[in-house]
Amino acid sequence: MPLYRLHAVRTNPSFAVLRPLSGIWQKGCKKGVMASVRFGRALLMVRGLPIPKPTIDFYVSGIGMHLHRQTEEWADLCTTDGSFRLTLRSANLEAHLSTGYSPILSFDIDDMDSTVARCVHLGAYLDGPIQYPAHGKVAAMRTPDGHMIGLYEPAIEFGNT
């Protein structure tokens, strides 16, 4: 059974078509288990054409994702285990760029302190203090583009080894 991915049509970004998914993701990201439905990726709209280098650097150097492919209009990133894909897309219409109302991405990380330090160095800032519930550390952060993300470091007894 072939897998498909959604592609925006260049002349009308609101209209998309399904195209077969090639093995290109399998080279840079771990291939997932076949299921009838699976999460494809999260899409974040960002200002600038081409996609600003500081935006990509934040997700690669700060969060630790891998840059899989990049064009002027798109940047495809994935987690080290391939379980999550993020696509950054350039947009100039204000309706497409309303930051703060986009999905909130949450990343499971190994070291809260070093991740926060790297992200702040790259232009992000904490949106409140780091919380320390019994299950681990939790932080809300604004990216250099203004998107809200979550960081979660599970406690050792909850899966962080």
PDB file of C-alpha atoms in Angstrom:
ATOM      1  CA  MET A   1       0.000   0.000   0.000  1.00  0.00           C
ATOM      2  CA  PRO A   2       1.708   3.256  -1.056  1.00  0.00           C
ATOM      3  CA  LEU A   3       1.950   6.158   1.338  1.00  0.00           C
ATOM      4  CA  TYR A   4       1.003   9.654   0.226  1.00  0.00           C
ATOM      5  CA  ARG A   5       1.961  13.151   1.264  1.00  0.00           C
ATOM      6  CA  LEU A   6       0.151  16.417   0.847  1.00  0.00           C
ATOM      7  CA  HIS A   7       1.651  18.977  -1.551  1.00  0.00           C
ATOM      8  CA  ALA A   8       0.459  22.562  -1.852  1.00  0.00           C
ATOM      9  CA  VAL A   9      -0.166  23.710  -5.383  1.00  0.00           C
ATOM     10  CA  ARG A  10       2.210  26.602  -6.140  1.00  0.00           C
ATOM     11  CA  THR A  11      -0.415  28.762  -7.876  1.00  0.00           C
ATOM     12  CA  ASN A  12      -2.900  28.322  -5.019  1.00  0.00           C
ATOM     13  CA  PRO A  13      -1.350  27.492  -1.601  1.00  0.00           C
ATOM     14  CA  SER A  14      -4.824  26.835  -0.163  1.00  0.00           C
ATOM     15  CA  PHE A  15      -5.298  23.926  -2.585  1.00  0.00           C
ATOM     16  CA  ALA A  16      -3.300  20.747  -2.101  1.00  0.00           C
ATOM     17  CA  VAL A  17      -2.922  17.430  -3.885  1.00  0.00           C
ATOM     18  CA  LEU A  18      -1.805  13.997  -2.707  1.00  0.00           C
ATOM     19  CA  ARG A  19       1.316  12.547  -4.279  1.00  0.00           C
ATOM     20  CA  PRO A  20       2.969   9.153  -3.606  1.00  0.00           C
ATOM     21  CA  LEU A  21       5.576   9.261  -0.832  1.00  0.00           C
ATOM     22  CA  SER A  22       8.936   8.177  -2.179  1.00  0.00           C
ATOM     23  CA  GLY A  23      11.706   6.607  -0.139  1.00  0.00           C
ATOM     24  CA  ILE A  24      13.369  10.012   0.313  1.00  0.00           C
ATOM     25  CA  TRP A  25      12.293  10.260   3.977  1.00  0.00           C
ATOM     26  CA  GLN A  26      13.611   6.781   4.654  1.00  0.00           C
ATOM     27  CA  LYS A  27      17.181   7.981   4.016  1.00  0.00           C
ATOM     28  CA  GLY A  28      17.185  10.697   6.690  1.00  0.00           C
ATOM     29  CA  CYS A  29      14.392   9.580   9.033  1.00  0.00           C
ATOM     30  CA  LYS A  30      13.492   6.244  10.545  1.00  0.00           C
ATOM     31  CA  LYS A  31      10.702   4.474   8.658  1.00  0.00           C
ATOM     32  CA  GLY A  32       7.599   4.113  10.856  1.00  0.00           C
ATOM     33  CA  VAL A  33       5.326   1.118  11.315  1.00  0.00           C
ATOM     34  CA  MET A  34       2.594   0.861   8.682  1.00  0.00           C
ATOM     35  CA  ALA A  35      -0.822   1.751  10.044  1.00  0.00           C
ATOM     36  CA  SER A  36      -4.104   2.757   8.500  1.00  0.00           C
ATOM     37  CA  VAL A  37      -3.572   6.323   9.746  1.00  0.00           C
ATOM     38  CA  ARG A  38      -0.374   7.997  10.841  1.00  0.00           C
ATOM     39  CA  PHE A  39       0.744  11.492  11.632  1.00  0.00           C
ATOM     40  CA  GLY A  40       2.547  12.959   8.632  1.00  0.00           C
ATOM     41  CA  ARG A  41       4.085  16.196   9.847  1.00  0.00           C
ATOM     42  CA  ALA A  42       3.432  19.531  11.455  1.00  0.00           C
ATOM     43  CA  LEU A  43       3.542  22.577   9.202  1.00  0.00           C
ATOM     44  CA  LEU A  44       4.591  25.988  10.512  1.00  0.00           C
ATOM     45  CA  MET A  45       4.284  29.114   8.420  1.00  0.00           C
ATOM     46  CA  VAL A  46       7.236  31.521   8.755  1.00  0.00           C
ATOM     47  CA  ARG A  47       8.013  34.992   7.436  1.00  0.00           C
ATOM     48  CA  GLY A  48      10.671  35.390   4.809  1.00  0.00           C
ATOM     49  CA  LEU A  49      11.667  34.098   1.409  1.00  0.00           C
ATOM     50  CA  PRO A  50      13.882  32.161   1.453  1.00  0.00           C
ATOM     51  CA  ILE A  51      13.217  30.545   4.836  1.00  0.00           C
ATOM     52  CA  PRO A  52      15.416  32.568   7.233  1.00  0.00           C
ATOM     53  CA  LYS A  53      18.617  30.785   8.310  1.00  0.00           C
ATOM     54  CA  PRO A  54      18.054  31.687  12.010  1.00  0.00           C
ATOM     55  CA  THR A  55      14.711  29.860  11.871  1.00  0.00           C
ATOM     56  CA  ILE A  56      16.302  26.670  10.560  1.00  0.00           C
ATOM     57  CA  ASP A  57      19.279  27.028  12.932  1.00  0.00           C
ATOM     58  CA  PHE A  58      16.897  27.202  15.894  1.00  0.00           C
ATOM     59  CA  TYR A  59      15.326  23.814  15.142  1.00  0.00           C
ATOM     60  CA  VAL A  60      18.619  22.177  14.095  1.00  0.00           C
ATOM     61  CA  SER A  61      21.146  23.620  16.570  1.00  0.00           C
ATOM     62  CA  GLY A  62      18.761  24.487  19.407  1.00  0.00           C
ATOM     63  CA  ILE A  63      16.249  21.632  19.442  1.00  0.00           C
ATOM     64  CA  GLY A  64      18.449  19.013  17.760  1.00  0.00           C
ATOM     65  CA  MET A  65      16.385  18.161  14.674  1.00  0.00           C
ATOM     66  CA  HIS A  66      17.955  17.172  11.356  1.00  0.00           C
ATOM     67  CA  LEU A  67      17.512  19.258   8.207  1.00  0.00           C
ATOM     68  CA  HIS A  68      16.337  16.793   5.602  1.00  0.00           C
ATOM     69  CA  ARG A  69      15.645  19.012   2.614  1.00  0.00           C
ATOM     70  CA  GLN A  70      15.425  22.731   1.917  1.00  0.00           C
ATOM     71  CA  THR A  71      14.235  24.962  -0.905  1.00  0.00           C
ATOM     72  CA  GLU A  72      13.551  28.701  -0.872  1.00  0.00           C
ATOM     73  CA  GLU A  73       9.937  28.058   0.188  1.00  0.00           C
ATOM     74  CA  TRP A  74      10.195  24.888   2.313  1.00  0.00           C
ATOM     75  CA  ALA A  75      12.457  23.329   4.933  1.00  0.00           C
ATOM     76  CA  ASP A  76      11.775  19.744   5.980  1.00  0.00           C
ATOM     77  CA  LEU A  77      13.196  18.639   9.335  1.00  0.00           C
ATOM     78  CA  CYS A  78      12.927  15.429  11.346  1.00  0.00           C
ATOM     79  CA  THR A  79      13.767  14.173  14.823  1.00  0.00           C
ATOM     80  CA  THR A  80      16.809  11.963  15.300  1.00  0.00           C
ATOM     81  CA  ASP A  81      14.642   8.835  15.522  1.00  0.00           C
ATOM     82  CA  GLY A  82      12.450   9.881  12.580  1.00  0.00           C
ATOM     83  CA  SER A  83       9.253   9.775  14.634  1.00  0.00           C
ATOM     84  CA  PHE A  84       8.320  13.404  13.939  1.00  0.00           C
ATOM     85  CA  ARG A  85       8.621  15.620  10.871  1.00  0.00           C
ATOM     86  CA  LEU A  86       8.320  19.379  10.794  1.00  0.00           C
ATOM     87  CA  THR A  87       7.915  21.427   7.624  1.00  0.00           C
ATOM     88  CA  LEU A  88       8.618  25.144   7.689  1.00  0.00           C
ATOM     89  CA  ARG A  89       6.879  26.998   4.858  1.00  0.00           C
ATOM     90  CA  SER A  90       7.464  30.557   3.751  1.00  0.00           C
ATOM     91  CA  ALA A  91       4.332  32.695   3.705  1.00  0.00           C
ATOM     92  CA  ASN A  92       3.711  36.390   3.317  1.00  0.00           C
ATOM     93  CA  LEU A  93      -0.047  36.709   3.872  1.00  0.00           C
ATOM     94  CA  GLU A  94      -0.761  37.929   7.400  1.00  0.00           C
ATOM     95  CA  ALA A  95      -3.584  35.399   7.777  1.00  0.00           C
ATOM     96  CA  HIS A  96      -1.041  32.599   7.323  1.00  0.00           C
ATOM     97  CA  LEU A  97       1.354  34.123   9.846  1.00  0.00           C
ATOM     98  CA  SER A  98      -0.690  34.650  12.994  1.00  0.00           C
ATOM     99  CA  THR A  99       1.861  33.381  15.502  1.00  0.00           C
ATOM    100  CA  GLY A 100       0.599  32.337  18.865  1.00  0.00           C
ATOM    101  CA  TYR A 101      -2.414  30.677  17.287  1.00  0.00           C
ATOM    102  CA  SER A 102      -0.538  27.945  15.464  1.00  0.00           C
ATOM    103  CA  PRO A 103      -0.238  24.414  16.870  1.00  0.00           C
ATOM    104  CA  ILE A 104       2.022  24.194  19.897  1.00  0.00           C
ATOM    105  CA  LEU A 105       4.831  21.754  19.228  1.00  0.00           C
ATOM    106  CA  SER A 106       6.199  19.860  22.206  1.00  0.00           C
ATOM    107  CA  PHE A 107       9.633  18.246  22.092  1.00  0.00           C
ATOM    108  CA  ASP A 108      10.849  15.491  24.428  1.00  0.00           C
ATOM    109  CA  ILE A 109      14.468  16.284  25.263  1.00  0.00           C
ATOM    110  CA  ASP A 110      17.258  14.732  27.337  1.00  0.00           C
ATOM    111  CA  ASP A 111      18.689  17.828  29.057  1.00  0.00           C
ATOM    112  CA  MET A 112      16.461  20.828  29.782  1.00  0.00           C
ATOM    113  CA  ASP A 113      19.238  23.165  30.926  1.00  0.00           C
ATOM    114  CA  SER A 114      21.508  22.746  27.894  1.00  0.00           C
ATOM    115  CA  THR A 115      18.582  22.793  25.427  1.00  0.00           C
ATOM    116  CA  VAL A 116      17.182  26.015  26.910  1.00  0.00           C
ATOM    117  CA  ALA A 117      20.667  27.598  26.867  1.00  0.00           C
ATOM    118  CA  ARG A 118      21.184  26.684  23.178  1.00  0.00           C
ATOM    119  CA  CYS A 119      17.721  27.949  22.213  1.00  0.00           C
ATOM    120  CA  VAL A 120      18.137  31.254  24.093  1.00  0.00           C
ATOM    121  CA  HIS A 121      21.511  31.723  22.394  1.00  0.00           C
ATOM    122  CA  LEU A 122      19.678  31.320  19.052  1.00  0.00           C
ATOM    123  CA  GLY A 123      17.090  34.014  19.868  1.00  0.00           C
ATOM    124  CA  ALA A 124      14.320  32.153  21.705  1.00  0.00           C
ATOM    125  CA  TYR A 125      13.063  33.023  25.179  1.00  0.00           C
ATOM    126  CA  LEU A 126      11.237  31.243  27.979  1.00  0.00           C
ATOM    127  CA  ASP A 127       7.557  32.091  28.252  1.00  0.00           C
ATOM    128  CA  GLY A 128       7.466  31.663  32.040  1.00  0.00           C
ATOM    129  CA  PRO A 129       9.653  29.692  34.431  1.00  0.00           C
ATOM    130  CA  ILE A 130      10.657  26.065  33.983  1.00  0.00           C
ATOM    131  CA  GLN A 131       8.202  23.878  35.917  1.00  0.00           C
ATOM    132  CA  TYR A 132       9.303  20.866  37.952  1.00  0.00           C
ATOM    133  CA  PRO A 133       6.333  18.480  38.333  1.00  0.00           C
ATOM    134  CA  ALA A 134       6.972  14.943  39.670  1.00  0.00           C
ATOM    135  CA  HIS A 135       7.143  13.467  36.138  1.00  0.00           C
ATOM    136  CA  GLY A 136       9.990  15.717  34.917  1.00  0.00           C
ATOM    137  CA  LYS A 137      10.796  19.247  33.744  1.00  0.00           C
ATOM    138  CA  VAL A 138       8.449  21.285  31.535  1.00  0.00           C
ATOM    139  CA  ALA A 139       9.098  24.607  29.804  1.00  0.00           C
ATOM    140  CA  ALA A 140       7.210  26.857  27.413  1.00  0.00           C
ATOM    141  CA  MET A 141       9.381  28.773  24.973  1.00  0.00           C
ATOM    142  CA  ARG A 142       8.889  31.289  22.172  1.00  0.00           C
ATOM    143  CA  THR A 143      10.989  30.610  19.089  1.00  0.00           C
ATOM    144  CA  PRO A 144      12.802  33.442  17.302  1.00  0.00           C
ATOM    145  CA  ASP A 145       9.763  33.552  14.955  1.00  0.00           C
ATOM    146  CA  GLY A 146       7.349  33.906  17.892  1.00  0.00           C
ATOM    147  CA  HIS A 147       5.901  30.355  17.771  1.00  0.00           C
ATOM    148  CA  MET A 148       5.157  28.731  21.118  1.00  0.00           C
ATOM    149  CA  ILE A 149       6.855  25.377  21.717  1.00  0.00           C
ATOM    150  CA  GLY A 150       6.978  23.069  24.698  1.00  0.00           C
ATOM    151  CA  LEU A 151      10.036  21.275  26.061  1.00  0.00           C
ATOM    152  CA  TYR A 152       9.702  18.174  28.238  1.00  0.00           C
ATOM    153  CA  GLU A 153      12.478  16.312  30.047  1.00  0.00           C
ATOM    154  CA  PRO A 154      10.976  13.230  31.707  1.00  0.00           C
ATOM    155  CA  ALA A 155      12.212  12.253  35.149  1.00  0.00           C
ATOM    156  CA  ILE A 156      14.393   9.112  35.246  1.00  0.00           C
ATOM    157  CA  GLU A 157      11.599   6.993  36.734  1.00  0.00           C
ATOM    158  CA  PHE A 158       9.307   8.163  33.880  1.00  0.00           C
ATOM    159  CA  GLY A 159      11.541   7.110  31.009  1.00  0.00           C
ATOM    160  CA  ASN A 160      14.572   9.429  30.820  1.00  0.00           C
ATOM    161  CA  THR A 161      17.586   7.141  31.038  1.00  0.00           C
TER     162      THR A 161
END
